[in-house]
Short mmCIF file of C-alpha atoms and ligand atoms in Angstrom, two decimals:
data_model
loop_
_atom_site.label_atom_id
_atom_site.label_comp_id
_atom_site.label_asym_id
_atom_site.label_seq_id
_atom_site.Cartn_x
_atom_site.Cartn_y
_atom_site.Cartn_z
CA UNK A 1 8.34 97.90 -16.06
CA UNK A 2 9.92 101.21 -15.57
CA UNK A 3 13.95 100.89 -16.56
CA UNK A 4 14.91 105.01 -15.84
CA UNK A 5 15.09 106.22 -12.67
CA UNK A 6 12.85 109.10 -10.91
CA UNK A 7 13.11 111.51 -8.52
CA UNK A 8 12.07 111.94 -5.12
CA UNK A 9 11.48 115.35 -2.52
CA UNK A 10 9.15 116.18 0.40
CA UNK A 11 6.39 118.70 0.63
CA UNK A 12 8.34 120.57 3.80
CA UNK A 13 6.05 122.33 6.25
CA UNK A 14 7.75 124.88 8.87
CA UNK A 15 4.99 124.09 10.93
CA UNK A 16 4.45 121.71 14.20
CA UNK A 17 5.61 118.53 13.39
CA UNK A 18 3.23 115.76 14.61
CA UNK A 19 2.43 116.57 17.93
CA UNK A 20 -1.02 114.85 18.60
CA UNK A 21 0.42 111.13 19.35
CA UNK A 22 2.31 112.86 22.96
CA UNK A 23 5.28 110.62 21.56
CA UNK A 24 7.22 114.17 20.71
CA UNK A 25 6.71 116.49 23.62
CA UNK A 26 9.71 118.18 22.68
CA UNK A 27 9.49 118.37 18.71
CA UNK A 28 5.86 119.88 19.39
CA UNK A 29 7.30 123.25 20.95
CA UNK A 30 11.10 122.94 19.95
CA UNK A 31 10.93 122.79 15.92
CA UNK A 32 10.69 126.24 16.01
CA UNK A 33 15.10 126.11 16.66
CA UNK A 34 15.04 124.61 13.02
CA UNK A 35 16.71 121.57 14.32
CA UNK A 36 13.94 118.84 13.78
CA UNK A 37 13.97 120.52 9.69
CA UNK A 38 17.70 119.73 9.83
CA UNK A 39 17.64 116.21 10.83
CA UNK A 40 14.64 115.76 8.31
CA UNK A 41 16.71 117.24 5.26
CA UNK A 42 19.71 114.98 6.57
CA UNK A 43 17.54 111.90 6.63
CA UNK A 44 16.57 112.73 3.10
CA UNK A 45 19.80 113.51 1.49
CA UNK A 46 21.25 110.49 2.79
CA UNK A 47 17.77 107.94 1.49
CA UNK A 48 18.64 109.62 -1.61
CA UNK A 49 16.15 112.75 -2.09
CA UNK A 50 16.74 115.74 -4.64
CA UNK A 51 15.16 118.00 -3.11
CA UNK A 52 13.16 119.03 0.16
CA UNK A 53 10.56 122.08 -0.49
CA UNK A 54 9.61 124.31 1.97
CA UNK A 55 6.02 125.56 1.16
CA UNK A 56 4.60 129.08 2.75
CA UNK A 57 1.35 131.31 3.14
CA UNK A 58 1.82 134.87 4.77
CA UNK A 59 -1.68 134.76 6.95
CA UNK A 60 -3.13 133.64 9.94
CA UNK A 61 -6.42 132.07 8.14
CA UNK A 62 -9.43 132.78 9.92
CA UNK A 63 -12.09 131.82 6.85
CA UNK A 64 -13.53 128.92 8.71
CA UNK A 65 -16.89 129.59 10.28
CA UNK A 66 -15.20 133.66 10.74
CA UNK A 67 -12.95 131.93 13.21
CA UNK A 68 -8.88 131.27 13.68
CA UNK A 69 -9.92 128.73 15.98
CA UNK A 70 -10.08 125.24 14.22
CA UNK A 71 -6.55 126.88 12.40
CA UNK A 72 -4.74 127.32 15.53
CA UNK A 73 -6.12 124.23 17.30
CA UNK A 74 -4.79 121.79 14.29
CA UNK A 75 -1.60 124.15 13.54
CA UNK A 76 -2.60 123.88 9.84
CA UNK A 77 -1.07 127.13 8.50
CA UNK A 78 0.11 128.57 11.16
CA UNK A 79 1.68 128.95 13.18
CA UNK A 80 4.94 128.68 10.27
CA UNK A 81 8.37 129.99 10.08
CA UNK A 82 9.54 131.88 7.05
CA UNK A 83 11.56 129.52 4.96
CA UNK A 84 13.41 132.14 2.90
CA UNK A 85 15.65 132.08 6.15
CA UNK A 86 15.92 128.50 7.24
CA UNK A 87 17.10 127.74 3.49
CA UNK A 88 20.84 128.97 4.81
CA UNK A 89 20.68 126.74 8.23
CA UNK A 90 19.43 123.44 6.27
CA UNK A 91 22.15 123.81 3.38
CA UNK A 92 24.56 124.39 5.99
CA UNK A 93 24.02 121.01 7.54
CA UNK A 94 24.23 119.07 4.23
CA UNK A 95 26.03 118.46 0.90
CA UNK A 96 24.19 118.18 -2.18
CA UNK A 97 20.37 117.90 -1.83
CA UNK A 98 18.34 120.54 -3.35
CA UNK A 99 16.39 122.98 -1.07
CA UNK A 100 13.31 124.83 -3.18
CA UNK A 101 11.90 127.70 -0.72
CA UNK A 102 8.14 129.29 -1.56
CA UNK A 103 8.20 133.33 -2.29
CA UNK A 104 5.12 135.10 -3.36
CA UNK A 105 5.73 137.65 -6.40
CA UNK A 106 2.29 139.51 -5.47
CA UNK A 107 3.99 140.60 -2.47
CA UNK A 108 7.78 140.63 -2.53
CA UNK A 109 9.29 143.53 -4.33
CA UNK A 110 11.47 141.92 -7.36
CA UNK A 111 14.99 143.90 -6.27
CA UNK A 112 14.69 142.41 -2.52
CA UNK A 113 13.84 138.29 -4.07
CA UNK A 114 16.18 138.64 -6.82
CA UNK A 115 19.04 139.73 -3.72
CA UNK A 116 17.40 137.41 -1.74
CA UNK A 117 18.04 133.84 -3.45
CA UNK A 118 21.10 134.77 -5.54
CA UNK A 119 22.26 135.28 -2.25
CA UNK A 120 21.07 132.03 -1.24
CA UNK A 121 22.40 130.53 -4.27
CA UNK A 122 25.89 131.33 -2.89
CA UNK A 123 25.74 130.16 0.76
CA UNK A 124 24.03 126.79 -0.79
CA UNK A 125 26.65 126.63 -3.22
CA UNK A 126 23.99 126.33 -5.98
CA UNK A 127 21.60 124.43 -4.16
CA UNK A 128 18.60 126.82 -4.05
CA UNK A 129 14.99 126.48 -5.74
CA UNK A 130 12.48 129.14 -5.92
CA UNK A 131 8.87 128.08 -5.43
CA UNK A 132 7.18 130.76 -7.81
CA UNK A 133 3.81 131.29 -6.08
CA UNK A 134 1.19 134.14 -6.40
CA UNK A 135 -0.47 133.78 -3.28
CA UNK A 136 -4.44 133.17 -3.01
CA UNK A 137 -5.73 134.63 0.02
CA UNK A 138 -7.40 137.63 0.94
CA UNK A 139 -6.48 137.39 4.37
CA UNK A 140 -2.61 137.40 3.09
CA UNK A 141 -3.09 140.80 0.95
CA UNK A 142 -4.49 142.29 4.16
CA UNK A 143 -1.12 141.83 5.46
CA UNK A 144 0.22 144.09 2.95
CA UNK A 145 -2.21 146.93 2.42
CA UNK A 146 -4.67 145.76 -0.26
CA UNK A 147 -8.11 144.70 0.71
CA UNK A 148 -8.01 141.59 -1.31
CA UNK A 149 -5.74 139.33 -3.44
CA UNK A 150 -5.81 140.59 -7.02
CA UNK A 151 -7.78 138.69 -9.40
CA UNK A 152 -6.23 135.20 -10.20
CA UNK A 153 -5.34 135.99 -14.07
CA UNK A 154 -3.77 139.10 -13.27
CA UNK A 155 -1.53 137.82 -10.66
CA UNK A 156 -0.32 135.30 -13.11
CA UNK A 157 0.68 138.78 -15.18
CA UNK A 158 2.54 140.03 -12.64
CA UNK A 159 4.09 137.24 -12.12
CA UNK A 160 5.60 136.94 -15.49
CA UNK A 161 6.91 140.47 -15.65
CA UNK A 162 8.22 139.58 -11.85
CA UNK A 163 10.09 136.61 -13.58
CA UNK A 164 11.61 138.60 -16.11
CA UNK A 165 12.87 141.41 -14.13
CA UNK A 166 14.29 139.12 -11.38
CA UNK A 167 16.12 137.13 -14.51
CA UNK A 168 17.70 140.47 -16.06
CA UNK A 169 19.08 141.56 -12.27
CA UNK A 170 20.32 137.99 -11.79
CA UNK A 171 21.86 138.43 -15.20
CA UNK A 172 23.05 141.52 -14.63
CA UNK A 173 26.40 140.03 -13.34
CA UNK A 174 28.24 138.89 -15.72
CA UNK A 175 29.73 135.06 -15.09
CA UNK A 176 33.23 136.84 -15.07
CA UNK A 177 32.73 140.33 -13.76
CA UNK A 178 34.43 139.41 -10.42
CA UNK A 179 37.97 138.85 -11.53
CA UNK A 180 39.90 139.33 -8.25
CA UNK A 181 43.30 140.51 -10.52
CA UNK A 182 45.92 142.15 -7.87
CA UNK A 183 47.99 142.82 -10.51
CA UNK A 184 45.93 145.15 -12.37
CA UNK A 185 44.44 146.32 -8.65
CA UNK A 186 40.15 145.64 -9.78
CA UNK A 187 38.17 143.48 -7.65
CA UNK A 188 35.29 143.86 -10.18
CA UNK A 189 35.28 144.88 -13.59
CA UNK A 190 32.37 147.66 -13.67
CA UNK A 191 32.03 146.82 -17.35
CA UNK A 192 30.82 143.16 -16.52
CA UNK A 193 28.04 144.29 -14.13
CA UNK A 194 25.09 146.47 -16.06
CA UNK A 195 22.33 148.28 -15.29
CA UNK A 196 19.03 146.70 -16.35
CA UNK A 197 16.34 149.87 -16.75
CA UNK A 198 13.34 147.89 -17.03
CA UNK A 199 10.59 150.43 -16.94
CA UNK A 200 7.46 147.64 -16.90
CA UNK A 201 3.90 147.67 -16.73
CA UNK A 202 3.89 146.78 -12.77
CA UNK A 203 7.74 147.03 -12.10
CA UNK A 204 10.17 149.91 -12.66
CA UNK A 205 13.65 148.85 -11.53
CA UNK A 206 16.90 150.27 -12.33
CA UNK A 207 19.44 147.44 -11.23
CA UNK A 208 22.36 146.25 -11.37
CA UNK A 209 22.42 143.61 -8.78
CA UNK A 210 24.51 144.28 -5.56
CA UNK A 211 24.87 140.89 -5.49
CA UNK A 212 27.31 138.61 -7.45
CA UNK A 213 26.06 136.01 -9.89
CA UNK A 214 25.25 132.39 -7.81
CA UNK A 215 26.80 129.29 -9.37
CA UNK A 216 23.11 128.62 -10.90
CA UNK A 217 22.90 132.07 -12.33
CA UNK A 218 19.30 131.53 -11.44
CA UNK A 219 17.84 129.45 -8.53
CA UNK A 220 15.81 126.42 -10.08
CA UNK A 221 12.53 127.36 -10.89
CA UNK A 222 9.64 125.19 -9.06
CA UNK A 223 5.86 126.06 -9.74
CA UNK A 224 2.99 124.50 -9.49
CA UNK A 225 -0.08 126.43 -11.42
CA UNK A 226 -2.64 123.84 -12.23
CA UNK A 227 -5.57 125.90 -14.03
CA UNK A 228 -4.78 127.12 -17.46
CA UNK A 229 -3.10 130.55 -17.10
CA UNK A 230 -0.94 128.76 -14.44
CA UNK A 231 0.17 125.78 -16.24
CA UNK A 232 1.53 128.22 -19.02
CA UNK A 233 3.40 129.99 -16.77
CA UNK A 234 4.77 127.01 -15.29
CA UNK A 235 5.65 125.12 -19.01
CA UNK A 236 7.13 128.61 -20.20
CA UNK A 237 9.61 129.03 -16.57
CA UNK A 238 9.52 126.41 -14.63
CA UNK A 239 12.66 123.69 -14.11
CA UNK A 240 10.11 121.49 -11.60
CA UNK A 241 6.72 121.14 -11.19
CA UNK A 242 4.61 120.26 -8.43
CA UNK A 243 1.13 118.54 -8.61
CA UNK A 244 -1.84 116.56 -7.68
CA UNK A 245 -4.12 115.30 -10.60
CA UNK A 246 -6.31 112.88 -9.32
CA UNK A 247 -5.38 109.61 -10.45
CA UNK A 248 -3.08 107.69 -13.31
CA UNK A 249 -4.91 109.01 -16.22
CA UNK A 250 -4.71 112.57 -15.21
CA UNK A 251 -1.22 111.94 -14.05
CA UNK A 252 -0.12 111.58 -17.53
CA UNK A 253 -2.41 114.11 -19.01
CA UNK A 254 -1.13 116.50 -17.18
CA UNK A 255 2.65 115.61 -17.90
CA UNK A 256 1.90 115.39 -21.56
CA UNK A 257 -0.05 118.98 -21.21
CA UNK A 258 3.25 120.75 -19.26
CA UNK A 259 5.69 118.80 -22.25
CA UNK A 260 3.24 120.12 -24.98
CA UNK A 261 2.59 123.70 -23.78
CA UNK A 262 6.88 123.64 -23.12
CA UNK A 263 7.18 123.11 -26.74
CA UNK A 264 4.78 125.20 -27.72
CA UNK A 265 7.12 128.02 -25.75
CA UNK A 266 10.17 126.61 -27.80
CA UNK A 267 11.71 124.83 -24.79
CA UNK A 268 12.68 120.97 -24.42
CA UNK A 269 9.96 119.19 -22.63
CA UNK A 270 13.13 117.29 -20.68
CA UNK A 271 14.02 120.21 -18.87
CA UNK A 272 10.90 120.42 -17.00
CA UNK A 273 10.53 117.80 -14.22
CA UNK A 274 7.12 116.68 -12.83
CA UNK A 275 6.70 116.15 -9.23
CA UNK A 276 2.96 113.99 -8.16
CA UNK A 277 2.73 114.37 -4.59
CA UNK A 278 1.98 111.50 -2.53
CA UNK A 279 1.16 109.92 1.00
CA UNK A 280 2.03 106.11 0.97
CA UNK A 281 1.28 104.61 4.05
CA UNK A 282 3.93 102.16 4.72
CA UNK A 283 4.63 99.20 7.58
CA UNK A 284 6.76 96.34 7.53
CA UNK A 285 3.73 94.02 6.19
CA UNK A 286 0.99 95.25 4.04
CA UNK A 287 -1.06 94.02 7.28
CA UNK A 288 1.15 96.58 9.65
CA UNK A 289 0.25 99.31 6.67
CA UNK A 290 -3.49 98.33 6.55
CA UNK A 291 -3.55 98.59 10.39
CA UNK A 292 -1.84 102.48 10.27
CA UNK A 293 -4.90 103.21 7.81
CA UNK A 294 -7.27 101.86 9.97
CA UNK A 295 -5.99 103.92 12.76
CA UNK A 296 -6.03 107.29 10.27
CA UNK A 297 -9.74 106.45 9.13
CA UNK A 298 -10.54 106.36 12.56
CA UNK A 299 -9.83 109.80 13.72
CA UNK A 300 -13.08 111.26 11.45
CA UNK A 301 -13.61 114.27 13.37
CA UNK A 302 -9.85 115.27 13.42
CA UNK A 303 -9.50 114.68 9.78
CA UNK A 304 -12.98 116.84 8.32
CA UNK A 305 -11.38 119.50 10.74
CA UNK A 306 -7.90 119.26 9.40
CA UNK A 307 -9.40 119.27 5.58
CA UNK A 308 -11.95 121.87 6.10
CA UNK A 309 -8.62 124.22 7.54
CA UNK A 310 -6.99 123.55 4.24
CA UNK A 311 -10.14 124.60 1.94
CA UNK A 312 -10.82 127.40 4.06
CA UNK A 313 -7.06 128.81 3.72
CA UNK A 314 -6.24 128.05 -0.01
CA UNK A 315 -9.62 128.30 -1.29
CA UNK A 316 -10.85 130.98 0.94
CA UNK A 317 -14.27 129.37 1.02
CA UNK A 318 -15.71 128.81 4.33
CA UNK A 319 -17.63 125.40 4.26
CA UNK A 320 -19.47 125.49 7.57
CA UNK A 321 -21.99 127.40 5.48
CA UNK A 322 -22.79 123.78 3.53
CA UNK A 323 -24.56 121.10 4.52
CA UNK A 324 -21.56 118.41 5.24
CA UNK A 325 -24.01 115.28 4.95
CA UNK A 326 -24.53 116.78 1.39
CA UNK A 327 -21.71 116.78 -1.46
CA UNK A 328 -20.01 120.30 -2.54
CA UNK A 329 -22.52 122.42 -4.18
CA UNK A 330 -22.28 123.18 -7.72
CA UNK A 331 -21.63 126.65 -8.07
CA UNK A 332 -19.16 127.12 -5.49
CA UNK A 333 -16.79 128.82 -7.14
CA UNK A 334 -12.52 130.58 -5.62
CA UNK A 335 -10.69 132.97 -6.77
CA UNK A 336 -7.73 131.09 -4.62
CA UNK A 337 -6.03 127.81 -5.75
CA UNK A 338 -8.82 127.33 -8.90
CA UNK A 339 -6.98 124.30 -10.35
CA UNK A 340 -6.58 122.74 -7.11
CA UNK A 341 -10.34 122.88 -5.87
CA UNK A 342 -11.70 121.56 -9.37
CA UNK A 343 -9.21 118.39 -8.34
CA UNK A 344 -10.50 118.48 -4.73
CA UNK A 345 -14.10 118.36 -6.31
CA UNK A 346 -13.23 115.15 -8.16
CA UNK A 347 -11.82 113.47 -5.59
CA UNK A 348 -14.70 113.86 -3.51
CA UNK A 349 -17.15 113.07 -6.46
CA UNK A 350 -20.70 112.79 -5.33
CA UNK A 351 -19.59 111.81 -1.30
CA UNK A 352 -20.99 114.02 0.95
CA UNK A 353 -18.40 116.81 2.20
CA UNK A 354 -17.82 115.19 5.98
CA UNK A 355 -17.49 111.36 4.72
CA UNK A 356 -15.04 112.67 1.56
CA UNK A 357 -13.09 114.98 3.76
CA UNK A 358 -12.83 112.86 6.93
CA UNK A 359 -10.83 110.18 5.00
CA UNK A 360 -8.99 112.44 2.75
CA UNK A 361 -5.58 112.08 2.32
CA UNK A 362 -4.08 115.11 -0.11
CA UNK A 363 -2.04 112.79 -2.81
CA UNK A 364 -2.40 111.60 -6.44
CA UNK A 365 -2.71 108.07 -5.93
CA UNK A 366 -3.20 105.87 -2.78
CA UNK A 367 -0.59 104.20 -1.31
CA UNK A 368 -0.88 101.66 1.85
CA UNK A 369 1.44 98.27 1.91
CA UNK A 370 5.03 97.21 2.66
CA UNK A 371 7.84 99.27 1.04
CA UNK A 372 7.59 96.50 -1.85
CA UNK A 373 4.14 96.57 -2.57
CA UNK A 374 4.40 100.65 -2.34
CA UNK A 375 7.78 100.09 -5.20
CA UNK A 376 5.35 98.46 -7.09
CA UNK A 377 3.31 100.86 -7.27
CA UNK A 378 5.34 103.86 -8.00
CA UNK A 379 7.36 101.75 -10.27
CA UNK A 380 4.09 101.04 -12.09
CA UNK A 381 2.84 104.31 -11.98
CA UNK A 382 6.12 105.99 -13.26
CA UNK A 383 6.47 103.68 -16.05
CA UNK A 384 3.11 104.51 -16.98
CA UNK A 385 2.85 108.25 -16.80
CA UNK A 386 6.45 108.61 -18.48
CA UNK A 387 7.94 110.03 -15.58
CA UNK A 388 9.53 112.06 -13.49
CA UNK A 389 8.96 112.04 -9.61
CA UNK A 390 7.16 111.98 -6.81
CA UNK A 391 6.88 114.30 -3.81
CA UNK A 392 6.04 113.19 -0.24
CA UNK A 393 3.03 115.11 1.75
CA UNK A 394 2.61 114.53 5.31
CA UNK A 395 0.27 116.77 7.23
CA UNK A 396 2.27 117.23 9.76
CA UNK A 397 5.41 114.98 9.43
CA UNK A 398 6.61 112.72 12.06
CA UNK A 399 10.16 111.30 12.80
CA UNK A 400 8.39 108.07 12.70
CA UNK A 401 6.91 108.82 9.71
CA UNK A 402 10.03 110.30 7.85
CA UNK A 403 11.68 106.94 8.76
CA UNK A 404 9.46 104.38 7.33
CA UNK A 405 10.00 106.44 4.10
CA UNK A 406 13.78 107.28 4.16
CA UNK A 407 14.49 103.80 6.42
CA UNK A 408 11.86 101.84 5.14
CA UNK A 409 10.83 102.58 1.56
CA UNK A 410 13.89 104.35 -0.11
CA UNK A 411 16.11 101.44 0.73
CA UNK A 412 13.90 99.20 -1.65
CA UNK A 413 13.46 101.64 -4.17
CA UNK A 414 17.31 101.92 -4.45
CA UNK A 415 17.47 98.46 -4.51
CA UNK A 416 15.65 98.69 -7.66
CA UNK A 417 18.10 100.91 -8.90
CA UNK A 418 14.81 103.59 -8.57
CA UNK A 419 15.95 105.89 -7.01
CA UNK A 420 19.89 107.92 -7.31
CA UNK A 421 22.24 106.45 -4.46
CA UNK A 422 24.89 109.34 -4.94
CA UNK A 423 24.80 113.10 -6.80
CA UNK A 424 27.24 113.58 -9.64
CA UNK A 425 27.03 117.29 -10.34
CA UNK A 426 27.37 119.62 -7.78
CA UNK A 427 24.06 122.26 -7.95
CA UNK A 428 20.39 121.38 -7.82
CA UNK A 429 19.55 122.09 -11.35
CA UNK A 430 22.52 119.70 -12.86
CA UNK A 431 21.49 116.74 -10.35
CA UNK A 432 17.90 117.04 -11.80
CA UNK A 433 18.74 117.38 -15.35
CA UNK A 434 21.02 114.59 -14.94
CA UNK A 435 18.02 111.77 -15.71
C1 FMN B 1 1.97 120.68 -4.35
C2 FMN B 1 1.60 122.12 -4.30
C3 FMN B 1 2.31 122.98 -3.45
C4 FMN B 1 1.96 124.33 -3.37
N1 FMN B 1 2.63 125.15 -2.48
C5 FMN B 1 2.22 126.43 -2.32
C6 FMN B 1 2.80 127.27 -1.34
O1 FMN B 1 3.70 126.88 -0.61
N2 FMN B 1 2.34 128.53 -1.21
C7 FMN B 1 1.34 129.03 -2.00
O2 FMN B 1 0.96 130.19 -1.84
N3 FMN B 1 0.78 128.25 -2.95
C8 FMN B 1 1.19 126.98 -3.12
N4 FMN B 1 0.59 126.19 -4.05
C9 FMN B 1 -0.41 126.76 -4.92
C10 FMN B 1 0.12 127.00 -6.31
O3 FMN B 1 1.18 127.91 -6.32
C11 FMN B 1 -1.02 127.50 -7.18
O4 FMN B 1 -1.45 128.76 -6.75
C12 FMN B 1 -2.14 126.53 -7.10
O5 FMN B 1 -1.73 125.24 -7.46
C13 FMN B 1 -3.28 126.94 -7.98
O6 FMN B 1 -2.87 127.09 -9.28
P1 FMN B 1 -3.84 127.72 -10.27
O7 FMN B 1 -4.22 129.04 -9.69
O8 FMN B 1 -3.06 127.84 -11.56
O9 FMN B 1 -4.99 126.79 -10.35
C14 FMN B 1 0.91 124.83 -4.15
C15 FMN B 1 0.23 123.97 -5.00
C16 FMN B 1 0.54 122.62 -5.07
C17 FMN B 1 -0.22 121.73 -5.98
#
C-alpha cells in the first residue's frame, strides 16, 4: 500500500454549474457573479486541495452537424467566463490553495500574459498557475483574424519561444530591484530592472517588465500535451501536468515517459507533478453509489449529446457525419487535441460511437462506491503508478456533487493520512514540491 501522500485539484469550468436536476434555479443563471466558484474553491481549500484549475476555449463551437445548437442547449463550452480575471476574486476569498488559470500562447501577445500573471502572482501572494495551452480550434483563430488554427507542431514552436520570452520579462526584475531606501531617496534601482531585446523567430519584444517580480518569480507551470511534441514541451517546462491515459498501465507509462523525457532535458523528474483526472462516483454505501450510476447510464440521449459537444469542440470533427451504431472510423484523423482523441479512440475500442459515448464518463479510471471503497482505489492506484495526484472532472459540477467529494471522500482520504490536512509553505509551487 501507498505510504506518501498525493495531491488533489479540480478540473474548474466557468461554465453553468449543474442546472438540469431544477434543484439550483439560482446557481443556473447566478454563477456568472463568481460566487458559486468562490464557495467551490473554499470547499476545496478547506477538504484539503492544492489546487483548483480553471480550464478555457475562446469560441462559441458550432462544429456539430454546422450547428451551435446542441453547444448552447448543454452549455458545454460556452457560454464561459474568462478565468484570467476571476483568478483575483477566488484568491481573494482564500489562503493558501493554488489557483492554475488556462491562457493560450497562439493568441495572447507574450508582453500582455507575462504582465498579466506576474500581476496575478502578487494579488495571490504567489498562488497563481499558468495552464500553458495552444488552443485547437479553428473556430477560436477566427476570433482573432486567421482562418484556421496553425498546424499542431508549429504551435508547439511558438509556444516554446512564447515560454522563453515570458521567462526573460518575468526575470527581468531583479528579486531586489525594488528597494524602497528613503534615505538614499530610490524607490527602484534602474540597474536591477533590464531590458530583455529578444528579437525571435515569432516574437520581437523589447521589455523590461512594468511589473515587479511576483513572490514565484514565475507562476507554476501546468500543461497538459499528450502527443509527442506536447509531452516534450510539457517534461522540458512544466511544474504540473494534467492527463487522461486510459487505464493503470498507461497511467504509469505515461508518468515514467514525462520523468524520462524531464531527464532527458536535464531536470529532476520530482519537480514535475502528474495530475490523472478522475470522476468517482461516490454515496454513502457502494449501493447509494451504484444507484447514482444507474441514474447517469440512464440519461443516454443527454450523455451522446454532451460527448459528441466535446469531440466536436476539441477535436473539431463533426460526428453526425458517422454512422453512431458503427464504431469511429479508422482514418478519422484532428489537427485539435491529437493525443487526446487517440485516448478517446481506446476508450471506446470497437463500441459503436452512440453506446461508447452515451456512457462515457471523461476520467482515467472508474470510480463508483463509498468514500472507502473509492480510497481504495486511489490508494491502490497511486501506489501503483508511483504517484502524484489526481484531478476531479465533473461536467458540470454540482454543490451536491462538490460535497460528497470535499464532505464525503476527502475526510477518509485524510484519515489515511492521503491527503495534506494543512499547507506549510506559503506559494503554490513550494506546497507542491513539498511531497
Ligand atoms: C485535463 C486536460 C485539460 C485541458 N485543458 C485545456 C484548456 O483548458 N484549454 C485548452 O485549450 N486545452 C486544454 N487541454 C488540451 C491540452 O492543452 C492539449 O492541447 C491537449 O491535451 C492535446 O495535446 P496534444 O496536442 O499534445 O496531443 C486540456 C487537456 C487535458 C488532458
Amino acid at each position: 500500500m501507498a505510504t506518501q501522500p498525493f495531491r488533489l485539484g479540480w478540473f474548474g469550468n466557468l461554465t453553468a454549474p449543474e442546472w438540469r436536476d431544477g434543484w439550483s434555479e439560482q446557481d443556473a443563471t447566478g454563477w456568472t457573479d463568481g460566487r458559486f466558484h468562490v464557495e467551490m474553491v473554499q470547499a476545496m481549500e478547506r477538504a484539503g486541495f492544492d489546487f483548483m484549475m480553471l480550464e478555457d476555449s475562446l469560441m462559441v463551437p458550432d462544429i456539430y452537424a454546422g450547428t451551435a445548437e446542441l453547444e448552447l442547449k448543454h452549455a458545454v463550452y460556452a457560454p464561459k467566463l474568462d478565468p484570467v480575471p476571476v483568478v483575483s476574486m477566488l484568491a481573494y476569498a482564500t489562503e493558501h490553495i493554488g489557483i492554475v488559470a488556462t491562457a493560450s500562447s497562439t493568441f495572447y501577445p507574450p508582453y500582455l500574459l507575462a504582465r498579466t500573471f506576474a500581476t496575478l502572482d502578487h494579488v495571490t501572494r504567489g498562488r497563481v498557475g499558468w495552464n500553458v495551452v495552444t488552443s485547437s480550434e479553428d473556430r477560436a483563430a477566427q476570433n482573432f483574424g486567421m482562418d484556421e488554427i496553425p498546424e499542431h507542431d508549429k504551435r508547439y514552436d511558438v509556444a516554446a519561444e512564447f515560454l522563453d520570452v515570458t521567462t526573460k520579462l518575468w526575470d527581468s526584475w531583479d528579486p531586489d530591484a525594488i528597494v524602497a531606501d528613503p534615505v538614499t531617496g530610490y524607490y527602484a534601482d534602474h540597474t536591477r530592472v533590464n531590458p530583455i531585446h529578444h528579437d525571435g523567430e515569432y516574437f520581437s519584444v523589447r521589455g523590461p517588465l512594468n511589473t515587479p517580480r511576483g513572490p514565484q518569480g514565475k507562476p507554476v507551470i501546468c500543461q497538459a500535451g499528450s502527443s509527442p511534441r506536447g509531452r516534450d514541451f510539457a517534461a522540458a517546462n512544466a511544474d504540473m501536468l494534467l492527463t487522461i491515459p486510459n487505464g493503470l498501465e498507461e497511467m504509469k507509462k505515461y508518468r515514467d515517459d514525462i520523468r524520462a523525457r524531464a531527464e532527458k532535458f536535464g531536470r529532476d523528474p520530482d519537480e514535475i507533478k502528474v495530475f490523472f483526472v478522475v470522476a468517482p462516483v461516490v454515496g454513502r454505501t457502494d449501493e447509494i453509489a451504484a444507484a447514482k450510476q444507474e441514474e447517469f447510464l440512464s440519461q443516454k440521449q443527454r450523455n451522446y449529446e454532451f460527448q459528441m459537444c466535446n469531440f466536436a469542440a476539441t477535436m473539431e470533427i463533426d460526428f453526425s457525419v458517422f454512422d453512431p451504431d458503427q464504431p469511429i472510423p479508422d482514418d478519422v484523423t484532428t489537427n485539435g487535441h491529437q493525443g487526446q482523441f487517440a485516448i478517446w479512440k481506446d476508450m471506446f475500442g470497437g463500441r459503436s460511437i452512440k453506446d461508447a459515448a452515451s456512457a462515457m464518463r471523461i476520467a482515467s479510471l472508474e470510480m463508483i462506491g463509498s468514500p472507502e471503497t473509492i480510497a481504495n482505489t486511489m490508494e491502490e492506484a497511486m501506489d501503483y503508478v508511483g504517484g502524484d495526484g489526481f484531478m476531479f472532472l465533473s461536467q458540470p459540477p454540482s454543490r451536491s456533487y462538490i460535497a460528497d467529494i470535499t464532505e464525503g471522500l476527502c475526510p477518509e482520504l485524510a484519515r489515511r493520512g492521503l491527503i495534506r490536512t494543512g499547507f506549510g509553505h506559503k506559494t503554490f509551487r513550494e506546497n507542491l514540491r513539498a511531497f
